[in-house]
Amino acid sequence: MKPLNVGVIGCGNISDLYFEGGKRFDSIVITACADIVKTAARDKAKKHGIPNVLTPEKLLSSDEVDIVLDITVPKAHAAVALAAVKAGKHVYNEKPLTLTREEGRTLLETAAKRKLRVGCAPDTVLGAGVQTARKVIDDGWIGVPVSATAFMQCHGHEHWHPSPEFYYEAGGGPMFDMGPYYLTALVTLLGPAAGVTAVTRRAFSERLITSEPQKGKIIHVETPTHLSGIVDFSNGAVCTMVTSFDVWRSDLPCIEIHGTEGSLSVPDPNTFGGEVNLFRNGYDGWRTVPHSHAYAVQSRGLGLADMAAAIQTGRPHRASGELAYHVLDIMQAFLDSGETHTRVALESTCERPSPMPMGLWDGRVD
Ligand SMILES: NC(=O)c1ccc[n+]([C@@H]2O[C@H](COP(=O)([O-])OP(=O)(O)OC[C@H]3O[C@@H](n4cnc5c(N)ncnc54)[C@H](O)[C@@H]3O)[C@@H](O)[C@H]2O)c1
């Protein structure tokens, strides 16, 4: 199978991992890159040996691009992805899919009319950690899932990210930044959600950048930075979830799923691997489950490679726009519930993506 050509728009911090992935996965090849800051695209092209440095407009009209990889900042995701689809390209976005439900719906509907694919990060859930955890649940080791906990607590990103402003703008915050990893993992493990009940707050109205090159600059915080809530899933499972940029230190586990027969400790959904631990009635303590699936190390681009292979064979792709839209709906519901102090019923649902095949060679997705 000939690899599909990928054009990258947005050559920032995360792009290196995708450029590396472009050489690793045999269903994709990165042929071009672009950025509104031309030097950013030029520097990445030089570093990674990308043949064409284009303007974003030229990249969208290039015959040598089948899929646009949109790894711009979150507030640009909707416009860049929609322009890509209107230009006749499949598109794969970094998370979140878009900032609003309306933008997300427009993107999916426009792509569907043109028979184009929309994919979206995170693809960490296709890695060994979450796929093994999913297999443990599907094989019945914890019985019927009853409840879950999901915790992502830290003190934000202004101490390390070179341009951390977007983390505190509308569409940023810990839910839109990290929620996609946790919620995509939870939907992979438990299926779609039905509703959200949440309380939100913002501990600091200003944040001080301590990372270079903007050290000393103040960021005005536009979005809640502590979101605490309950997600009720269609299968009846109830998840207590906290995402926060207002916590100095926490040792709470990332995700646990508790069932009628046992408990499952799921590794950090922001990584591909990690330890999967199982406890069943009668065990002395947690037992580590060996990985059943491949991709236990950094594999960004796996979801994009899966989409490229799926386009060629006509099967559904796993890191889909529908899944990302459902995750966006859940994240927005946290904000809505925080404002209205009521349970928000979700307007969307999605298919649980099919599990990854076992026994894959590195670089392969089928
Ligand atoms: N940095 C990380 O660790 C990380 C991890 C996972 C996911 N992400 C996601 O990846 C995306 C990019 O993050 P980043 O950290 O690389 O950000 P970044 O700010 O370092 O890079 C974004 C790049 O996009 C360019 N850009 C912005 N708007 C554009 C537009 N309209 N057209 C063309 N180029 C445009 C910017 O000039 C910049 O070079 C975000 O959606 C983020 O949520 C980042």
Short mmCIF file of C-alpha atoms and ligand atoms in Angstrom, two decimals:
data_model
loop_
_atom_site.label_atom_id
_atom_site.label_comp_id
_atom_site.label_asym_id
_atom_site.label_seq_id
_atom_site.Cartn_x
_atom_site.Cartn_y
_atom_site.Cartn_z
CA MET A 1 0.00 0.00 0.00
CA LYS A 2 1.37 3.41 -1.03
CA PRO A 3 1.64 5.84 1.92
CA LEU A 4 -0.64 8.89 1.88
CA ASN A 5 0.99 12.32 1.71
CA VAL A 6 0.64 14.48 4.81
CA GLY A 7 1.06 18.26 4.95
CA VAL A 8 1.68 19.73 8.41
CA ILE A 9 0.19 23.10 9.37
CA GLY A 10 1.60 24.43 12.66
CA CYS A 11 5.32 23.86 13.27
CA GLY A 12 5.55 24.47 17.02
CA ASN A 13 6.47 22.58 20.15
CA ILE A 14 4.66 19.29 19.47
CA SER A 15 5.47 19.10 15.75
CA ASP A 16 8.83 17.32 16.23
CA LEU A 17 7.06 14.20 17.48
CA TYR A 18 4.81 14.16 14.42
CA PHE A 19 7.72 14.73 12.03
CA GLU A 20 9.45 11.75 13.67
CA GLY A 21 6.23 9.72 13.42
CA GLY A 22 6.08 10.55 9.71
CA LYS A 23 9.26 8.52 9.21
CA ARG A 24 8.14 5.64 11.42
CA PHE A 25 4.65 4.73 10.18
CA ASP A 26 4.47 3.13 6.77
CA SER A 27 0.97 4.44 5.89
CA ILE A 28 2.07 8.11 5.88
CA VAL A 29 4.83 10.32 4.52
CA ILE A 30 5.17 14.02 5.39
CA THR A 31 5.72 15.93 2.15
CA ALA A 32 5.20 19.56 3.20
CA CYS A 33 4.93 21.88 6.17
CA ALA A 34 3.60 25.38 6.81
CA ASP A 35 3.16 27.91 9.61
CA ILE A 36 1.96 31.49 9.85
CA VAL A 37 5.48 32.15 11.13
CA LYS A 38 7.45 31.18 8.04
CA THR A 39 10.74 30.69 9.90
CA ALA A 40 9.09 28.12 12.17
CA ALA A 41 8.19 25.98 9.14
CA ARG A 42 11.61 26.49 7.57
CA ASP A 43 13.43 25.46 10.76
CA LYS A 44 11.37 22.27 11.19
CA ALA A 45 11.72 21.36 7.51
CA LYS A 46 15.49 21.69 7.80
CA LYS A 47 15.63 19.68 11.03
CA HIS A 48 13.46 16.84 9.72
CA GLY A 49 14.28 16.86 6.01
CA ILE A 50 10.80 17.87 4.81
CA PRO A 51 11.00 18.65 1.07
CA ASN A 52 8.45 21.50 0.78
CA VAL A 53 8.06 24.61 2.93
CA LEU A 54 4.83 26.30 1.86
CA THR A 55 2.42 28.97 3.05
CA PRO A 56 -0.67 27.46 4.70
CA GLU A 57 -2.73 28.49 1.62
CA LYS A 58 -0.31 26.85 -0.82
CA LEU A 59 -0.22 23.69 1.29
CA LEU A 60 -4.02 23.45 1.15
CA SER A 61 -4.01 23.69 -2.64
CA SER A 62 -1.05 21.34 -3.15
CA ASP A 63 -1.72 18.17 -5.17
CA GLU A 64 0.99 16.49 -3.13
CA VAL A 65 -1.04 16.61 0.09
CA ASP A 66 -3.79 14.04 0.83
CA ILE A 67 -4.17 14.70 4.56
CA VAL A 68 -3.66 17.99 6.41
CA LEU A 69 -2.21 17.51 9.89
CA ASP A 70 -3.49 20.54 11.82
CA ILE A 71 -1.26 21.06 14.84
CA THR A 72 -1.82 24.77 15.25
CA VAL A 73 -2.94 26.28 18.57
CA PRO A 74 -6.45 25.22 19.74
CA LYS A 75 -8.18 28.48 18.77
CA ALA A 76 -7.01 28.00 15.14
CA HIS A 77 -8.07 24.33 14.88
CA ALA A 78 -11.60 24.99 13.57
CA ALA A 79 -10.62 27.47 10.84
CA VAL A 80 -7.57 25.53 9.62
CA ALA A 81 -9.41 22.18 9.58
CA LEU A 82 -12.47 23.61 7.83
CA ALA A 83 -10.27 25.26 5.19
CA ALA A 84 -8.50 21.92 4.66
CA VAL A 85 -11.78 20.06 4.17
CA LYS A 86 -13.08 22.77 1.83
CA ALA A 87 -9.87 22.35 -0.16
CA GLY A 88 -10.71 18.64 -0.55
CA LYS A 89 -8.23 17.27 2.00
CA HIS A 90 -8.76 14.80 4.79
CA VAL A 91 -7.78 16.43 8.08
CA TYR A 92 -6.33 15.23 11.39
CA ASN A 93 -6.37 17.77 14.24
CA GLU A 94 -4.42 17.95 17.45
CA LYS A 95 -6.78 18.09 20.40
CA PRO A 96 -9.21 19.61 21.09
CA LEU A 97 -11.11 19.05 17.84
CA THR A 98 -12.42 22.65 17.97
CA LEU A 99 -13.29 25.04 20.77
CA THR A 100 -17.08 25.05 20.36
CA ARG A 101 -19.70 22.44 19.58
CA GLU A 102 -20.92 24.53 16.65
CA GLU A 103 -17.45 24.61 15.05
CA GLY A 104 -17.09 20.88 15.60
CA ARG A 105 -20.47 20.10 14.02
CA THR A 106 -19.75 22.34 11.01
CA LEU A 107 -16.41 20.61 10.48
CA LEU A 108 -17.86 17.09 10.66
CA GLU A 109 -20.85 17.91 8.47
CA THR A 110 -18.74 19.66 5.82
CA ALA A 111 -16.32 16.72 5.70
CA ALA A 112 -19.13 14.14 5.56
CA LYS A 113 -20.73 15.92 2.58
CA ARG A 114 -17.43 15.74 0.75
CA LYS A 115 -16.75 12.13 1.85
CA LEU A 116 -13.56 13.24 3.62
CA ARG A 117 -12.21 11.88 6.89
CA VAL A 118 -11.74 13.90 10.08
CA GLY A 119 -9.43 12.48 12.71
CA CYS A 120 -8.28 13.93 16.01
CA ALA A 121 -5.77 13.41 18.79
CA PRO A 122 -5.22 11.99 21.30
CA ASP A 123 -3.88 8.74 19.92
CA THR A 124 -2.22 7.73 23.18
CA VAL A 125 -5.34 5.62 23.82
CA LEU A 126 -4.30 3.42 20.88
CA GLY A 127 -1.07 2.56 22.72
CA ALA A 128 -0.24 -0.48 24.83
CA GLY A 129 -1.42 0.96 28.17
CA VAL A 130 -5.04 1.85 27.45
CA GLN A 131 -5.48 -0.97 24.89
CA THR A 132 -4.35 -3.53 27.48
CA ALA A 133 -6.69 -1.99 30.08
CA ARG A 134 -9.53 -2.17 27.57
CA LYS A 135 -8.82 -5.85 26.90
CA VAL A 136 -8.87 -6.57 30.66
CA ILE A 137 -12.35 -5.00 30.88
CA ASP A 138 -13.65 -6.60 27.67
CA ASP A 139 -12.40 -10.03 28.77
CA GLY A 140 -14.42 -9.71 31.99
CA TRP A 141 -11.67 -9.49 34.62
CA ILE A 142 -13.39 -6.74 36.63
CA GLY A 143 -16.94 -7.87 35.90
CA VAL A 144 -19.43 -5.12 35.07
CA PRO A 145 -17.88 -1.62 35.34
CA VAL A 146 -19.62 0.31 38.12
CA SER A 147 -17.54 3.43 38.77
CA ALA A 148 -14.36 5.23 37.81
CA THR A 149 -12.09 8.03 38.98
CA ALA A 150 -10.00 10.31 36.77
CA PHE A 151 -7.59 12.89 38.19
CA MET A 152 -5.29 15.32 36.37
CA GLN A 153 -3.93 17.90 38.77
CA CYS A 154 -0.90 20.16 38.31
CA HIS A 155 0.03 23.85 38.45
CA GLY A 156 -0.23 24.71 34.79
CA HIS A 157 2.35 25.11 32.04
CA GLU A 158 3.74 28.64 32.35
CA HIS A 159 6.92 27.33 33.98
CA TRP A 160 8.02 25.31 30.91
CA HIS A 161 6.07 26.04 27.70
CA PRO A 162 7.66 28.77 25.52
CA SER A 163 4.23 30.27 24.64
CA PRO A 164 1.83 29.19 27.41
CA GLU A 165 -0.87 31.89 26.87
CA PHE A 166 -3.29 29.53 25.09
CA TYR A 167 -3.58 27.34 28.17
CA TYR A 168 -5.43 30.18 29.95
CA GLU A 169 -7.54 31.50 27.07
CA ALA A 170 -11.16 30.46 26.42
CA GLY A 171 -10.83 26.96 25.03
CA GLY A 172 -7.79 26.29 27.22
CA GLY A 173 -7.71 25.40 30.90
CA PRO A 174 -7.00 21.94 32.28
CA MET A 175 -10.18 20.38 30.84
CA PHE A 176 -9.57 21.39 27.21
CA ASP A 177 -5.83 20.77 27.53
CA MET A 178 -5.76 17.43 29.37
CA GLY A 179 -9.42 16.37 29.42
CA PRO A 180 -9.16 14.91 25.89
CA TYR A 181 -6.61 12.30 27.08
CA TYR A 182 -8.69 11.26 30.07
CA LEU A 183 -12.09 11.41 28.42
CA THR A 184 -10.97 9.66 25.23
CA ALA A 185 -9.51 6.91 27.43
CA LEU A 186 -12.72 6.68 29.46
CA VAL A 187 -14.89 6.46 26.31
CA THR A 188 -12.50 3.82 24.93
CA LEU A 189 -12.83 1.85 28.17
CA LEU A 190 -16.50 2.41 29.07
CA GLY A 191 -18.25 3.61 25.90
CA PRO A 192 -20.06 6.94 25.42
CA ALA A 193 -21.21 9.24 28.23
CA ALA A 194 -24.74 10.48 28.89
CA GLY A 195 -24.36 13.51 31.17
CA VAL A 196 -22.10 15.74 33.28
CA THR A 197 -22.61 17.45 36.64
CA ALA A 198 -19.78 19.80 37.60
CA VAL A 199 -18.53 22.64 39.76
CA THR A 200 -15.77 24.87 38.42
CA ARG A 201 -13.56 27.68 39.69
CA ARG A 202 -10.53 29.83 38.89
CA ALA A 203 -8.08 30.24 41.76
CA PHE A 204 -5.86 32.86 40.10
CA SER A 205 -7.00 35.61 37.72
CA GLU A 206 -3.39 36.17 36.58
CA ARG A 207 -0.48 33.78 35.99
CA LEU A 208 3.21 34.75 35.75
CA ILE A 209 5.28 33.20 32.95
CA THR A 210 8.56 31.88 34.37
CA SER A 211 9.73 30.07 31.21
CA GLU A 212 11.86 31.60 28.46
CA PRO A 213 11.51 33.54 26.19
CA GLN A 214 8.56 35.37 27.82
CA LYS A 215 9.76 35.25 31.44
CA GLY A 216 8.05 37.93 33.58
CA LYS A 217 4.98 38.38 31.34
CA ILE A 218 1.54 38.21 32.99
CA ILE A 219 -1.24 36.08 31.51
CA HIS A 220 -4.87 37.02 32.25
CA VAL A 221 -6.83 33.85 32.99
CA GLU A 222 -10.04 33.65 30.91
CA THR A 223 -11.26 30.16 31.75
CA PRO A 224 -11.88 27.94 34.81
CA THR A 225 -8.69 26.30 36.03
CA HIS A 226 -10.25 23.81 38.46
CA LEU A 227 -13.07 21.58 37.25
CA SER A 228 -14.57 18.93 39.47
CA GLY A 229 -17.47 16.79 38.36
CA ILE A 230 -19.26 13.55 37.68
CA VAL A 231 -19.63 11.96 34.27
CA ASP A 232 -22.40 9.38 34.01
CA PHE A 233 -21.87 6.89 31.21
CA SER A 234 -24.53 5.27 29.04
CA ASN A 235 -23.54 1.84 30.41
CA GLY A 236 -24.39 3.05 33.95
CA ALA A 237 -20.80 3.60 35.17
CA VAL A 238 -20.25 6.80 37.17
CA CYS A 239 -16.91 8.62 36.97
CA THR A 240 -15.65 11.23 39.42
CA MET A 241 -13.28 13.52 37.52
CA VAL A 242 -11.04 16.44 38.49
CA THR A 243 -8.86 18.45 36.11
CA SER A 244 -6.90 21.30 37.67
CA PHE A 245 -4.11 23.81 37.06
CA ASP A 246 -4.53 25.03 40.65
CA VAL A 247 -2.90 22.13 42.51
CA TRP A 248 0.77 22.24 43.58
CA ARG A 249 1.16 18.53 44.15
CA SER A 250 -0.98 15.41 43.99
CA ASP A 251 -0.37 11.68 44.08
CA LEU A 252 -3.86 10.61 43.06
CA PRO A 253 -3.98 7.86 40.42
CA CYS A 254 -4.75 8.93 36.82
CA ILE A 255 -7.65 6.60 36.10
CA GLU A 256 -9.18 3.71 38.02
CA ILE A 257 -12.14 1.61 36.89
CA HIS A 258 -14.04 -0.38 39.51
CA GLY A 259 -16.27 -3.31 38.56
CA THR A 260 -18.44 -5.93 40.24
CA GLU A 261 -15.54 -8.43 40.31
CA GLY A 262 -12.44 -6.27 40.63
CA SER A 263 -10.60 -3.00 40.09
CA LEU A 264 -8.34 -1.78 37.32
CA SER A 265 -5.63 0.86 37.54
CA VAL A 266 -5.12 2.47 34.11
CA PRO A 267 -1.79 4.15 33.28
CA ASP A 268 -1.42 7.87 32.46
CA PRO A 269 -3.54 8.38 29.31
CA ASN A 270 -1.09 11.08 28.18
CA THR A 271 1.45 8.30 27.55
CA PHE A 272 1.37 5.27 25.27
CA GLY A 273 2.59 2.68 27.76
CA GLY A 274 2.59 2.45 31.55
CA GLU A 275 1.65 -0.17 34.10
CA VAL A 276 -1.81 -1.75 34.00
CA ASN A 277 -2.73 -3.14 37.42
CA LEU A 278 -5.59 -5.48 38.29
CA PHE A 279 -7.13 -6.42 41.62
CA ARG A 280 -9.72 -9.17 41.98
CA ASN A 281 -11.53 -10.35 45.07
CA GLY A 282 -9.06 -12.74 46.77
CA TYR A 283 -5.81 -11.16 45.45
CA ASP A 284 -3.29 -9.98 48.09
CA GLY A 285 -2.73 -6.72 46.21
CA TRP A 286 -2.54 -5.20 42.71
CA ARG A 287 -1.16 -7.54 40.05
CA THR A 288 0.53 -6.04 37.00
CA VAL A 289 -0.94 -7.21 33.69
CA PRO A 290 1.61 -7.62 30.86
CA HIS A 291 0.87 -5.47 27.81
CA SER A 292 -1.28 -7.29 25.28
CA HIS A 293 -0.75 -4.64 22.59
CA ALA A 294 2.09 -2.84 20.78
CA TYR A 295 3.13 0.83 21.01
CA ALA A 296 4.25 1.17 24.62
CA VAL A 297 6.63 4.07 23.90
CA GLN A 298 6.10 7.56 22.41
CA SER A 299 4.14 6.95 19.19
CA ARG A 300 2.49 10.27 18.29
CA GLY A 301 1.17 9.94 14.78
CA LEU A 302 -0.30 6.48 15.43
CA GLY A 303 -3.87 7.81 15.10
CA LEU A 304 -2.97 9.69 11.92
CA ALA A 305 -1.30 6.57 10.50
CA ASP A 306 -4.38 4.54 11.43
CA MET A 307 -6.59 7.07 9.61
CA ALA A 308 -4.36 6.97 6.52
CA ALA A 309 -4.50 3.16 6.41
CA ALA A 310 -8.27 3.24 7.01
CA ILE A 311 -8.79 5.65 4.09
CA GLN A 312 -7.00 3.21 1.80
CA THR A 313 -8.90 0.10 2.92
CA GLY A 314 -12.28 1.77 3.54
CA ARG A 315 -12.54 0.71 7.21
CA PRO A 316 -13.45 3.20 10.00
CA HIS A 317 -10.50 4.94 11.67
CA ARG A 318 -10.15 4.86 15.43
CA ALA A 319 -9.15 8.41 16.48
CA SER A 320 -12.24 9.74 14.74
CA GLY A 321 -13.88 13.15 14.52
CA GLU A 322 -17.07 11.66 15.99
CA LEU A 323 -15.21 10.42 19.06
CA ALA A 324 -13.41 13.79 19.43
CA TYR A 325 -16.72 15.63 19.03
CA HIS A 326 -18.26 13.54 21.82
CA VAL A 327 -15.25 14.34 24.01
CA LEU A 328 -15.65 18.06 23.13
CA ASP A 329 -19.34 17.83 24.10
CA ILE A 330 -18.37 16.33 27.49
CA MET A 331 -15.74 19.05 28.08
CA GLN A 332 -18.19 21.82 27.17
CA ALA A 333 -20.76 20.19 29.45
CA PHE A 334 -18.30 20.60 32.36
CA LEU A 335 -18.18 24.36 31.66
CA ASP A 336 -21.96 24.59 31.10
CA SER A 337 -22.75 22.65 34.28
CA GLY A 338 -20.27 24.79 36.22
CA GLU A 339 -22.26 27.87 35.17
CA THR A 340 -25.80 26.52 35.51
CA HIS A 341 -25.23 24.29 38.57
CA THR A 342 -27.34 21.58 36.91
CA ARG A 343 -26.68 18.24 35.22
CA VAL A 344 -26.08 18.72 31.49
CA ALA A 345 -27.37 15.92 29.26
CA LEU A 346 -25.00 15.32 26.35
CA GLU A 347 -26.32 15.98 22.87
CA SER A 348 -23.83 13.62 21.22
CA THR A 349 -22.80 10.01 21.39
CA CYS A 350 -20.31 7.90 19.44
CA GLU A 351 -19.32 4.35 18.65
CA ARG A 352 -16.70 2.88 20.94
CA PRO A 353 -13.67 2.67 18.59
CA SER A 354 -12.63 -0.88 17.71
CA PRO A 355 -9.60 -2.22 19.63
CA MET A 356 -6.18 -2.11 18.01
CA PRO A 357 -5.06 -5.43 16.54
CA MET A 358 -2.61 -7.38 18.69
CA GLY A 359 0.83 -8.45 17.48
CA LEU A 360 1.57 -5.39 15.34
CA TRP A 361 5.08 -4.68 14.06
CA ASP A 362 6.41 -1.20 14.87
CA GLY A 363 5.30 1.26 12.19
CA ARG A 364 2.30 -0.86 11.17
CA VAL A 365 -1.33 -0.28 12.13
CA ASP A 366 -2.97 -3.24 10.36
N1 LIG B 1 3.22 20.98 23.45
C1 LIG B 1 2.72 19.84 23.87
O1 LIG B 1 3.31 19.14 24.73
C2 LIG B 1 1.44 19.30 23.28
C3 LIG B 1 1.12 18.00 23.59
C4 LIG B 1 0.00 17.44 23.02
C5 LIG B 1 -0.81 18.20 22.20
N2 LIG B 1 -0.53 19.50 21.95
C6 LIG B 1 -1.45 20.22 21.08
O2 LIG B 1 -0.77 20.52 19.88
C7 LIG B 1 -1.19 21.78 19.37
C8 LIG B 1 0.02 22.65 19.18
O3 LIG B 1 0.67 22.78 20.44
P1 LIG B 1 2.15 23.32 20.51
O4 LIG B 1 2.57 23.12 21.92
O5 LIG B 1 2.97 22.74 19.42
O6 LIG B 1 1.88 24.89 20.27
P2 LIG B 1 2.92 25.98 19.74
O7 LIG B 1 2.35 27.30 20.12
O8 LIG B 1 4.30 25.62 20.18
O9 LIG B 1 2.87 25.80 18.15
C9 LIG B 1 1.74 26.11 17.36
C10 LIG B 1 2.24 26.58 15.99
O10 LIG B 1 1.10 26.83 15.17
C11 LIG B 1 1.30 28.03 14.45
N3 LIG B 1 0.00 28.57 14.10
C12 LIG B 1 -0.91 29.12 14.94
N4 LIG B 1 -2.01 29.47 14.25
C13 LIG B 1 -1.78 29.13 12.94
C14 LIG B 1 -2.54 29.24 11.76
N5 LIG B 1 -3.76 29.78 11.78
N6 LIG B 1 -2.02 28.78 10.62
C15 LIG B 1 -0.77 28.25 10.59
N7 LIG B 1 0.01 28.12 11.70
C16 LIG B 1 -0.50 28.56 12.86
C17 LIG B 1 2.11 28.90 15.39
O11 LIG B 1 2.81 29.92 14.69
C18 LIG B 1 3.03 27.88 16.05
O12 LIG B 1 4.25 27.72 15.36
C19 LIG B 1 -2.21 22.32 20.37
O13 LIG B 1 -3.49 22.02 19.90
C20 LIG B 1 -1.96 21.54 21.64
O14 LIG B 1 -3.15 21.35 22.36
C21 LIG B 1 0.60 20.06 22.45
#
